[in-house]
Tab-separated table of C-alpha atoms in Angstrom:
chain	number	residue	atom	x	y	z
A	1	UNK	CA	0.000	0.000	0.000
A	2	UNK	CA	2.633	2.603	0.559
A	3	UNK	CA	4.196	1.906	-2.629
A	4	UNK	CA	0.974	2.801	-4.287
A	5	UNK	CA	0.789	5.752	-2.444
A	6	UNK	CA	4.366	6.597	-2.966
A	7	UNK	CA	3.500	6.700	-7.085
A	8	UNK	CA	1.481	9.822	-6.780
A	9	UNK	CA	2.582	13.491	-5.491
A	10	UNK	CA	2.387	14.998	-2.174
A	11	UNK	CA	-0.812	16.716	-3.262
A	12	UNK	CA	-2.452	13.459	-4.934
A	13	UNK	CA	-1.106	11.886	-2.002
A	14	UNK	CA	-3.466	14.232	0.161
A	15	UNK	CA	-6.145	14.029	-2.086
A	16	UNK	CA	-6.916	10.547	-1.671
A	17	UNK	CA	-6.147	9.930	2.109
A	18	UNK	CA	-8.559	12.415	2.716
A	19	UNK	CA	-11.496	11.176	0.066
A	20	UNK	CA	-11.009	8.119	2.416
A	21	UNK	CA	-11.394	9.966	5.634
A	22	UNK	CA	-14.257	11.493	3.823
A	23	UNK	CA	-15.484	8.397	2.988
A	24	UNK	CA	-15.890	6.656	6.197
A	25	UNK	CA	-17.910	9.992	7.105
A	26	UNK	CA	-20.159	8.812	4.433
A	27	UNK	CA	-20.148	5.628	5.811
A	28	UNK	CA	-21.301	6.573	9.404
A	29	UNK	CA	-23.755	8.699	8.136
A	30	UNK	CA	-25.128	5.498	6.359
A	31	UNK	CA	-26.786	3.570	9.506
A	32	UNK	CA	-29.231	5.672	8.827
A	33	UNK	CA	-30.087	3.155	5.864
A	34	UNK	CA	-30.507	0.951	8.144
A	35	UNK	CA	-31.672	1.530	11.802
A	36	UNK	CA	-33.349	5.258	13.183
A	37	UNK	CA	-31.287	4.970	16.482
A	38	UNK	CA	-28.214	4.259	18.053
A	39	UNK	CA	-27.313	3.171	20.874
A	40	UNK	CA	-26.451	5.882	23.361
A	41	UNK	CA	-23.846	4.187	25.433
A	42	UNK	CA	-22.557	3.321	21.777
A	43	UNK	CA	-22.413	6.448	20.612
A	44	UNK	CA	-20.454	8.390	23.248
A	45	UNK	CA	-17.890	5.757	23.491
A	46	UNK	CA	-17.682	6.081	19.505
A	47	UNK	CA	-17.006	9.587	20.293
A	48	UNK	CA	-14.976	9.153	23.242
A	49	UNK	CA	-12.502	7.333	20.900
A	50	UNK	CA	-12.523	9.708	18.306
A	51	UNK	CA	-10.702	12.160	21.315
A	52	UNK	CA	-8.419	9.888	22.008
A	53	UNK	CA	-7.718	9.227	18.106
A	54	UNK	CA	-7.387	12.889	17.557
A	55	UNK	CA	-5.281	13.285	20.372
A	56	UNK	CA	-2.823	10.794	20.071
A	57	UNK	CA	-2.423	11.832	16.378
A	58	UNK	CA	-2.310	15.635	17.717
A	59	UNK	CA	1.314	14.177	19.112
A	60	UNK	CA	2.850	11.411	17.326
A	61	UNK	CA	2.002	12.626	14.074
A	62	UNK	CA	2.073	16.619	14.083
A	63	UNK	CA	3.566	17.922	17.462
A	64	UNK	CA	6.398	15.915	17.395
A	65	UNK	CA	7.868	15.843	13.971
A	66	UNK	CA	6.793	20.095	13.909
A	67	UNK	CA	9.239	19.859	16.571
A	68	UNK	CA	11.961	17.697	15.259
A	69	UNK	CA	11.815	19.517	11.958
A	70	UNK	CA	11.872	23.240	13.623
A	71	UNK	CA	15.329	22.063	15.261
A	72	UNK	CA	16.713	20.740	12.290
A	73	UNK	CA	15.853	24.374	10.415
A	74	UNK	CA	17.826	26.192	12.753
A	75	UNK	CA	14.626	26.987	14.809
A	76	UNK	CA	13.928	27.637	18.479
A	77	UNK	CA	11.931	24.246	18.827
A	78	UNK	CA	9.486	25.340	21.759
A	79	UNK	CA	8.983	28.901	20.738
A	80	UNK	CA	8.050	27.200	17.293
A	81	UNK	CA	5.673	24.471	18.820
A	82	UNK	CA	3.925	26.884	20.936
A	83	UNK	CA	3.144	29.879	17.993
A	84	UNK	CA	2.056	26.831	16.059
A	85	UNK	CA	-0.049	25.055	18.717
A	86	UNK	CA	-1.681	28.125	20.295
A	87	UNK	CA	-2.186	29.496	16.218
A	88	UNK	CA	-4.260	26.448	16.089
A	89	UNK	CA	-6.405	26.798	19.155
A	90	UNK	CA	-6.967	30.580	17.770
A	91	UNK	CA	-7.936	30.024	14.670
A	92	UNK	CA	-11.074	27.398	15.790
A	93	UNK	CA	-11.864	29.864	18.321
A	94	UNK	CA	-12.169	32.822	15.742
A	95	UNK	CA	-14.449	29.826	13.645
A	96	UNK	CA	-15.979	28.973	16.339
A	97	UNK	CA	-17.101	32.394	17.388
A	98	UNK	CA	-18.391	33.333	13.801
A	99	UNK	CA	-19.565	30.336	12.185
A	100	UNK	CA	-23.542	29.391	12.796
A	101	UNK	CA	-23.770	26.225	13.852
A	102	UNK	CA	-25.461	23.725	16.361
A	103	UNK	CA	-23.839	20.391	18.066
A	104	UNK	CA	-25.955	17.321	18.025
A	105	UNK	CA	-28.567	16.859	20.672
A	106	UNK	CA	-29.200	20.792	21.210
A	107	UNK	CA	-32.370	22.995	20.395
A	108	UNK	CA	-31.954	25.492	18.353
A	109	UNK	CA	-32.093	28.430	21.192
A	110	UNK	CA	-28.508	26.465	21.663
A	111	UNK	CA	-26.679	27.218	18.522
A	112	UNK	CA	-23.500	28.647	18.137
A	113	UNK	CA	-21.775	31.781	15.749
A	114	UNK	CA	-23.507	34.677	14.302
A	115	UNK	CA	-27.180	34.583	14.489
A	116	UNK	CA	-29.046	33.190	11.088
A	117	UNK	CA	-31.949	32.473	9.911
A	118	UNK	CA	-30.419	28.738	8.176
A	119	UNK	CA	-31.936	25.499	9.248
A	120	UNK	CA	-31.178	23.224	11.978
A	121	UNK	CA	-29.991	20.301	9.357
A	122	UNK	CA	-27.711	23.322	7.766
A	123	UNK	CA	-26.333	24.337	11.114
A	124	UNK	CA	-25.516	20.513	12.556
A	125	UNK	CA	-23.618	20.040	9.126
A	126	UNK	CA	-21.341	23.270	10.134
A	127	UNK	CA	-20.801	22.063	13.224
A	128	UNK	CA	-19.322	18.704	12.025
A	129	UNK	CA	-17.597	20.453	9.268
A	130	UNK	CA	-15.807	23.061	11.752
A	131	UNK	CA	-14.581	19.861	13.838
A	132	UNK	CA	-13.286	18.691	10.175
A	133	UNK	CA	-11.256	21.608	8.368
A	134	UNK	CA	-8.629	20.749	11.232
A	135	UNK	CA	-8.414	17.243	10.482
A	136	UNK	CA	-8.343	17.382	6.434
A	137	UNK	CA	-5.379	20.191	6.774
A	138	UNK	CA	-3.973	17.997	9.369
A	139	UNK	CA	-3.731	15.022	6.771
A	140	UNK	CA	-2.676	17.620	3.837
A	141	UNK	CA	-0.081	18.799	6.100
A	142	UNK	CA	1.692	15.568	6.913
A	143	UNK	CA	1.835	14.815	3.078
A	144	UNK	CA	3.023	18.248	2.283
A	145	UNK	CA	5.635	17.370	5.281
A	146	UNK	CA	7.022	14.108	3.336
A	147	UNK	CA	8.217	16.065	0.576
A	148	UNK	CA	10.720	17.623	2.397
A	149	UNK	CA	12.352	14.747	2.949
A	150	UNK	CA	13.362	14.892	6.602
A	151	UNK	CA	13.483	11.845	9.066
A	152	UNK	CA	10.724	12.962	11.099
A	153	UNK	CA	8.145	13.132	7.947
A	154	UNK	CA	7.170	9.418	6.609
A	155	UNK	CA	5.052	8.499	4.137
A	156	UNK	CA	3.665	5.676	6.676
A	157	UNK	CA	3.338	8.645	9.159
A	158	UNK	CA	1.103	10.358	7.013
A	159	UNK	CA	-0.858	7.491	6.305
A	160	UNK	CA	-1.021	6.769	10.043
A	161	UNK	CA	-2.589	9.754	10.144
A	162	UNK	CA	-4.876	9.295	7.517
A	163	UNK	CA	-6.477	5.813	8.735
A	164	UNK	CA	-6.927	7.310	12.470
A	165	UNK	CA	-8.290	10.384	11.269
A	166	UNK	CA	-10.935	8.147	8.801
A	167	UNK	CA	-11.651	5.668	11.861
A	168	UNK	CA	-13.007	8.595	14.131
A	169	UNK	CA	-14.998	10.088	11.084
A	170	UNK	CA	-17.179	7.557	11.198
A	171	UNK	CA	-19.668	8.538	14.351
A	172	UNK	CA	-18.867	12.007	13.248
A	173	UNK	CA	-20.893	11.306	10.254
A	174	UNK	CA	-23.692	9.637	12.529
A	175	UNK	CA	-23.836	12.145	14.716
A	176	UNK	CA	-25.352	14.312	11.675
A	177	UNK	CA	-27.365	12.197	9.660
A	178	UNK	CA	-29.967	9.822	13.387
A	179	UNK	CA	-30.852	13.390	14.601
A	180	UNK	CA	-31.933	14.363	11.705
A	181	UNK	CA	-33.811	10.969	10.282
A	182	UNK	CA	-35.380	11.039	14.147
A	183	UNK	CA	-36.754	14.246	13.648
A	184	UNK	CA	-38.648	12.983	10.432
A	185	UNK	CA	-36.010	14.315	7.741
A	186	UNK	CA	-35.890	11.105	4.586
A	187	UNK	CA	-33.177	8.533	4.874
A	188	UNK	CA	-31.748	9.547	1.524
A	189	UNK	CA	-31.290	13.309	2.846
A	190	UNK	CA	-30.010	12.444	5.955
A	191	UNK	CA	-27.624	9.978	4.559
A	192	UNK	CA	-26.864	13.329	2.301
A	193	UNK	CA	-26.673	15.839	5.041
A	194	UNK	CA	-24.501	13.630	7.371
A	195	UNK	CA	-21.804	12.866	4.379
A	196	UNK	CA	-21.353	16.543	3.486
A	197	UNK	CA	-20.032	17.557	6.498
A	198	UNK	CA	-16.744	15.199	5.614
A	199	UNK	CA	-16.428	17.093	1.891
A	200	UNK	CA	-14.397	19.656	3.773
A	201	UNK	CA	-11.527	17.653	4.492
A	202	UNK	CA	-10.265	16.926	0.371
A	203	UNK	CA	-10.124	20.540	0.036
A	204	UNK	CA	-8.319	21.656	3.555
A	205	UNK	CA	-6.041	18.700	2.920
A	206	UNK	CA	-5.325	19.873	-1.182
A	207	UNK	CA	-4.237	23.438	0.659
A	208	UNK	CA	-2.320	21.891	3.438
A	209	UNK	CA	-0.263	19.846	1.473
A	210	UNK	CA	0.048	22.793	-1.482
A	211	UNK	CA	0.695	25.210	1.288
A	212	UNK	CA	3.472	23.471	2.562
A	213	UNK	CA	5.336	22.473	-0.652
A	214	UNK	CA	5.409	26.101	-1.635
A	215	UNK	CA	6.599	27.160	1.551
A	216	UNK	CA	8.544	24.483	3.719
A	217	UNK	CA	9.974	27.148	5.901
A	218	UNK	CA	6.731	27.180	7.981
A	219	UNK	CA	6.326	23.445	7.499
A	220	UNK	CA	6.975	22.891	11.623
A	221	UNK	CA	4.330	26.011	12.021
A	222	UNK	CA	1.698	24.162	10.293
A	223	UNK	CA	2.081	20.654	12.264
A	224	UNK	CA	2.060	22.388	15.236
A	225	UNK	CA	-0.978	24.389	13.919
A	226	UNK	CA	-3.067	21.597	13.015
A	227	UNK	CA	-2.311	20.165	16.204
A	228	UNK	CA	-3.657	23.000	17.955
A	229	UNK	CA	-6.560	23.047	15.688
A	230	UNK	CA	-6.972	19.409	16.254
A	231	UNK	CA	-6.505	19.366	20.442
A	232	UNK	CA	-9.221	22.286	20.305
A	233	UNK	CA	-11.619	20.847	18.735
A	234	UNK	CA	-11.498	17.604	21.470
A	235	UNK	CA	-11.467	19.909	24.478
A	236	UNK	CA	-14.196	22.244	23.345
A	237	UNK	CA	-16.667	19.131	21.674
A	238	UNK	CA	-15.738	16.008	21.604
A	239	UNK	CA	-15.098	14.791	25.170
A	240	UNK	CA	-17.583	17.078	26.636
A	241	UNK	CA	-20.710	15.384	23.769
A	242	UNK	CA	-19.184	11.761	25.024
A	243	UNK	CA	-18.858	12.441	28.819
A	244	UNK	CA	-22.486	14.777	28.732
A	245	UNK	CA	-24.326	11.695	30.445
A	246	UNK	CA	-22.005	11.293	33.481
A	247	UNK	CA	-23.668	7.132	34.143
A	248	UNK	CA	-21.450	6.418	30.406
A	249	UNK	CA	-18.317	8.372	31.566
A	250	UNK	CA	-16.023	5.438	33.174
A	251	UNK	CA	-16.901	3.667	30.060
A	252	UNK	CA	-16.681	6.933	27.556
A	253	UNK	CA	-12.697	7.432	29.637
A	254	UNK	CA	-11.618	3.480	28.978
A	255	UNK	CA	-12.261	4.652	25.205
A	256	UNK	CA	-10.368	7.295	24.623
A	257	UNK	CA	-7.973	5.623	26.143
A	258	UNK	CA	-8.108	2.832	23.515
A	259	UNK	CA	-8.205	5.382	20.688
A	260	UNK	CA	-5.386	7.075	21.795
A	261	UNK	CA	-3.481	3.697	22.010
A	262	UNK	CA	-5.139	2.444	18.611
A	263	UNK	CA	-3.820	5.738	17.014
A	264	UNK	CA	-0.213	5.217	18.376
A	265	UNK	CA	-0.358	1.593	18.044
A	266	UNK	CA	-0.792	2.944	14.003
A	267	UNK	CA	1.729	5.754	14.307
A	268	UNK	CA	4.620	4.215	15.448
A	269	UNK	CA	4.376	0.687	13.783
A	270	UNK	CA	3.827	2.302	10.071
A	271	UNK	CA	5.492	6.089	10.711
């Protein structure tokens, strides 16, 4: 498989991880097809892993090579991690702040960014999207990354990233589409509503990875970045949705643990 991979360019390269990671979205978003609920214990320990997914790849696949590569350019390797991580963090907060949207399971008095008129399916697709834009550049990134040929960037690392990224897409994409089939929306159109939130995440990784290629001086800025992006988005949504209903939480806890060690497990055995 990586000598497939290794066929195409960095941006190709990016293009296709993340039309996977899209992909599974899709593929979440297609229980819908096939039962109108989910499990609740299910669910937030499907999201639960997702955090630990996201933040085990925040590390071993963006932190840490942003820092390796910032001390081979020469750079101050903290001061570099930090502008990049806390950039990150910044930037979803500024999204955040702005964008209308609403999280699964709230009313609409609930929702989030500059008030709109839109509709509830519209703003529960912007929610999921804003947790994705992080995670497509985060792939793009570590493709861009492999073309500059230092230790720390692998092709396996980027497809690491790739595969953990695409396993916690998938209740992502289910999250969208059983609120809205319970609340009487078609299967078909849920199915559609919960796959388009993943479409985000070919185009942030194209830039990423095009970003990167024509300027590798920032390259350790934008690991660290996405990182950020990436640690913010589990802090702000995804462990408080899994650990909402405190009865689930000892169970929600054991997995993020396991995605965390499923995502290393994947990081350091192909990266």
């Amino acid at each position: 498989m990586i000598d497939l991979i290794q066929q195409f360019d960095p941006v190709t390269q990016a293009l296709i991880a993340t039309l996977f990671t899209w992909g599974v979205t899709a593929a979440g978003a297609a229980l819908v097809f096939f039962t109108s609920t989910v499990n609740q214990r299910f669910m937030d320990s499907m999201l639960g892993f997702a955090a630990g997914v996201m933040i085990a790849a925040s590390f071993w696949s963006l932190l840490a090579p942003g820092i390796q590569m910032a001390e081979r350019l020469g750079q101050i390797p903290w001061l570099t991690a930090v502008i990049g991580f806390m950039g990150g963090g910044i930037f979803m907060r500024v999204t955040d702040r702005f964008l209308p949207h609403l999280h699964p399971g709230l009313s609409m008095d609930k929702r989030e960014g500059v008030k709109t008129r839109w509709q509830r399916s519209t703003l529960l697709v912007l929610a999921i999207t804003l947790h994705n834009i992080p995670e497509g550049l985060a792939v793009g990134v570590a493709f861009g990354a492999v073309a500059a040929d230092l230790p720390s960037a692998t092709i396996g690392g980027a497809m690491a990233l790739a595969i953990g990224i695409g396993i916690q897409n998938f209740p992502e994409g289910t999250a969208v589409a059983m609120p809205l089939r319970r609340e009487g929306m078609s299967k078909r159109k849920s199915f559609f509503m919960g796959q388009a939130s993943g479409i985000v995440e070919p185009i942030a990784g194209v830039i990423g990875a095009l970003f990167v290629l024509k300027m590798q001086g920032i390259l350790p800025y934008a690991l660290c970045f996405a990182a950020g992006a990436m640690i913010f988005v589990v802090v702000e949504e995804l462990i408080p949705e899994s650990q909402g209903r405190y009865e689930n939480i000892d169970l929600v806890t054991m997995a993020t643990m396991a995605g965390f060690s499923v995502m290393m497990i994947l990081d350091v055995s192909l990266g």
